[in-house]
Amino acid sequence: MLLSFQYLHSHDLSLRLWSLILNLKRASKAAICLFLLSLTKYLDVDEGSTVTDFLPAERARGVTIQSAAISFHWPPLPSEASTTLSTKSADIISHNINLIDTPGHADFTFEVLRSLRILDGAVCILDGVAGVEAQTEKVWYQAAKYHIPKIIYVNKLDRDGAAFGKTVKQIAARLHTWPAVCQIPWWEGGKDTFIGLGDAIGLRALRWPNRGDGKSFEVTHIDDLPESEASFVREIKKARRALVEVLSNEDEAMIEKYLEAQEDHLAIKSSEILNSLRRCILKPASNLVPVFAGASFQNMGVQPLLDAVVQLLPSPNETPDPEIIVGGMEGTLPSLLNGKMISVEGDSKAKARYKKPSTALIQNLDACALAFKVVHDPRRGALVYVRVYSGSITRQSVLFNTNLQISERAPQLLKMYASDSVQIDSIPAGQIGVIPGLKHARTGDTLISYAGTNPKTGPPAPLNTLQLRPIEVPPAVFFSSVEPHSLTEEKAVKSALALLVREDPSLQVSEDEESGQTLLSGMGEFHLEIARDRLVNDLRAKAAMGKIEIAYRESILKASEPDLYAFDREQGGKQGKASCIATVAPLIENSNAEVNDGNTYSTSEDGNTITISISPPSDPSSTSQEPWDGSLPPHLTLPLLHSALKNGALGALSRGINYAFPMHSTHVHLTLDPLTHLFGSETTPTALSSAARLATKGALKATALENGSALMELVMNVTISVDEASLGAVSNDISSARGGHIMSLDDGDITSGPTVNETREELPRLDLSKVYAPPDPFGPSSQTQELGIASDGTRQRNITARVPLKEMVGYLKHLRSLTRGRGTFVMSADRFERVVGQREKVLLRELRGY
C-alpha cells in the first residue's frame, strides 16, 4: 500500500494531499485514517466497512475498487482533538490533509496511475508478515516513474510471524534502495508481544498500553529505561549508528555534523537527522528511503508515522515544475507564468508561428487545473476531481477545456469526505477539489480560468492550447460483449456505458462492424466483472455481458504500394477536401524512435509507428509546378496538421482486414504534398483525418488480401510466489500445461525477477551484508537472517516466466488449488508476439467457431 502526500500553505495551516495505494490483501488501512477522522468507530476493510470504500461492491468484496477522497487535520486542531489523544506533536504545525484511497489490485492500475500523476510524496505500507510482495514492487516502480519521494511503513507487527528485520532486507534486495531504519520494534522480553517502538532519530522508546485503543502512549528517553531493557537500548543505539552512516553516504552535511559531534553518532541532534533525511528524500539522485514501523490495526505507530509525513515529505514548491505544451512548444507552467517558455528542439518554423504570450495575457490566467478523475453520482451527476496547479478556481467561474475547446461553468465547488461532501468557495493552487455538473470534462483534460474570456471562443491564442502533461491510459487486453435485453433498452445501455468509460478511461467501448455487437474492453477479468456489476446494479442498465475473451492483434506480412486517396465530401454542413498518400509495412523491431524535425514527424502508439512527411514528391512527373515555400493555410498549423493525420491513421489501424483485430507492429508512412493535397479553407483537420484514414485503410486492404495477415497474442511477464513445497507442481503446470517459458527460479525473500520492474534503467545491486536490520524475535540467527531468508520449509520462491495471456485467464483459482491457498502472482504485459504452428490453427478455430 502506498500513501501519497502533497503539501502547501493555506492561510495559517499547512496542507498535504495523500493517497492510499493498496497492495496488501484486505489490510487494515482504515485504522490509519479513521484513527484521525473519527468518522466511524474503528471500522476496517476486513469487515467491509472502511469509510473510503463506500461502493456496495467494495463493502461486499472487502477491496478498494475506485479511489475516494477524505480530509482531516494532523496534528488535530484543539477543537478536534480528543482529551485522551496523545500525539506528542506539540512542536508540529497542524496540517490539513487530503487522503485519496486507491486500489491495489493489478486490474485497477489506472486508478493508481491517475492518482500518482497529481501527488507529491508517498508512503509505501508493507505487510510485516508477507514482506515485499510482487505487487508492492510494481506500484513502487510506478511511483518512481513520476519521481515521487517515498517513505516506508512496515505494518502488522502485532501479528504472528511478523519479521521486521527480514522485511528491511527485502527492501534493499527487491526495491533496490538503501533502507534508513528510523524505528525498530519493541518486543516484550525481547521475543514476545509487540508493545512499542524504538525511535532511532530521537533516541526514545514509545510504548502503548496493553489492550488500549492506541490513542495514547508513553515516551521514555533511552537513558531512563530500566536495566531489564538493556538489550533494547543497545539495539536503539545500534540503529542510530546505522542511520547516521547511511545518511553520511548520501548527504555531505551529515558528515559535517558527525565531525562536529566528535564522531559520536549519539550526540547528533534529532532535528539535524530529520533535516538530513528530508534532504535525501528530496534529492532526485538519492537512493535512500526512511523506514518506520507499527501495527495500525491497534493504532500503534500511526501517530509517529503521520509526524514523519509532515516533517519529511516535500511541499509543492519543492517538487518538479508541472510540464505543459502551449502553441506546439514544450515547457513548464512556471516558465509560462514568468513569461519564459522553453521550446522543444526541432521544427524552427513551428516555433516561429507562435510568439511568447504577452505579460497581459498571462496576468489574465486566473487558474490552471488538471481533471484527474470523473465519478458519476446518482444525486449530483458527474463529479470532476481536479488538482489546481496555479491560481485559484472560484465558484461560478468559467472553465475552458483546452483539450475539447469548449467552456463550462463551475456552479459549485466541493471538498470530499468519501461519499459525503462540503461546499467551498474556492480551490487554491496545490489543493484538490471536486466540481459537480461539468458535462464534458474527462480524465486528463486541462481546465483553465481566464479573466474576460468569451465562453464561446475561449482564451486568446496560444493560451487556448495550454495543456498539462496528460495521464497515460494503459491498453485494454480483455473484452466482453454487452447485449441489451431488448431494442428499446439499447439507448439506455449505451448511455450507461458512456458513463462507465467517462469514469474509467481504461475501459473501452467499441462496436464490431460485422456482428454489430457492442464490446466492452478492460484491464483484466476482475476489472470487467466490477464493470458488469456497476453497469447492472448501480446504473440499472438492462443488459447482459458475454464471456470474457482475450484481445488479440493483427499484423501485415509485407509492405504495400503507395495508396493515394482524395477526400472530397460534405462534413457537418461544410465542404471538406484533402488528399494523402499512405504506405504500410511491417514494423522493424527497435525502429520506433520518435522524430519531430520539421517536415518529418514520427510517433509510436499502441505498438505501431506513424511517420508523416510533409513535402512535395521528388517524382519529376509530379504536377507540382512551383517549389513549396514552407507556408500552410492560415487555419492549419504544423502541430494541428500532424495531429489530424496521425488520428486518421490510428482510426484505420483500429481494425484489421482479415481478423478484425486492432493492427500491431505496423509502420504507416503518410506523405502530404502541400501544393496538391491541400485546398485552402476547404482542407479542414477533419478532412485531413478522413483522407489519412481512408488512404491507410486502402493500403492495409491491398497488402492484407494479397499477402495475408498474422495473428498476434499478448505474452505476459509473470512472477509467481509459492512455498518451496509447491515449486515443482507450479513450475510443471506453467511450462507444460500453459505453454509458458520459465525465465528463472529465485529465492522469493531476497530477489525479484524483471517482471514487475517496469523501469528500463539498470538497478543497483546492494550489498545486503551492509544493510542494518534488527533481529526478529522468532527468526533464525544464522546467515539466512543476514540475507532475509526463511530457513524452514515455508521459504518463499519466485518463478519468473513468460506466458500467453490466454493461459492466465482464471489462473488464480488454479494456483491456489496447487499451493493450498498460499500462492500469489502478479503479471505485466511484455509484448505481442506472432502465433505460429498448431497454436495458430487452434486459436483461429476457436475464434471462427468451426
PDB file of C-alpha atoms in Angstrom, residues 53 91 93 97 123 140 185 205 237 247 273 308 354 381 414 429 461 492 497 586 659 666 805:
ATOM      1  CA  ASP A  53     -14.832   2.007   0.483  1.00  0.00           C
ATOM      2  CA  ASP A  91       6.021  21.321  18.021  1.00  0.00           C
ATOM      3  CA  ILE A  93       2.093  22.920  12.883  1.00  0.00           C
ATOM      4  CA  ILE A  97      -4.522  16.551   4.952  1.00  0.00           C
ATOM      5  CA  VAL A 123       4.298   6.265   1.954  1.00  0.00           C
ATOM      6  CA  TRP A 140       6.848   1.108  -6.173  1.00  0.00           C
ATOM      7  CA  PRO A 185      10.014  -2.838  17.030  1.00  0.00           C
ATOM      8  CA  ALA A 205      11.176   4.396  23.443  1.00  0.00           C
ATOM      9  CA  LYS A 237      21.909   2.845  19.707  1.00  0.00           C
ATOM     10  CA  LEU A 247      22.818   9.256   5.744  1.00  0.00           C
ATOM     11  CA  ILE A 273      18.935  13.918  11.426  1.00  0.00           C
ATOM     12  CA  ALA A 308       7.172  11.820   9.846  1.00  0.00           C
ATOM     13  CA  TYR A 354       3.732  31.320 -32.018  1.00  0.00           C
ATOM     14  CA  GLY A 381     -24.423  13.830 -11.553  1.00  0.00           C
ATOM     15  CA  LEU A 414     -16.845  20.672  -3.135  1.00  0.00           C
ATOM     16  CA  ALA A 429      -3.246  26.222  -6.024  1.00  0.00           C
ATOM     17  CA  ALA A 461      -4.159  32.008 -28.727  1.00  0.00           C
ATOM     18  CA  ALA A 492     -30.132   3.434 -22.181  1.00  0.00           C
ATOM     19  CA  LEU A 497     -21.600   2.507 -20.966  1.00  0.00           C
ATOM     20  CA  PRO A 586       5.740  -4.481 -41.127  1.00  0.00           C
ATOM     21  CA  TYR A 659      -9.324 -10.951 -38.431  1.00  0.00           C
ATOM     22  CA  THR A 666       2.696  -1.827 -38.417  1.00  0.00           C
ATOM     23  CA  LEU A 805      -2.276 -14.070 -21.637  1.00  0.00           C
TER      24      LEU A 805
END
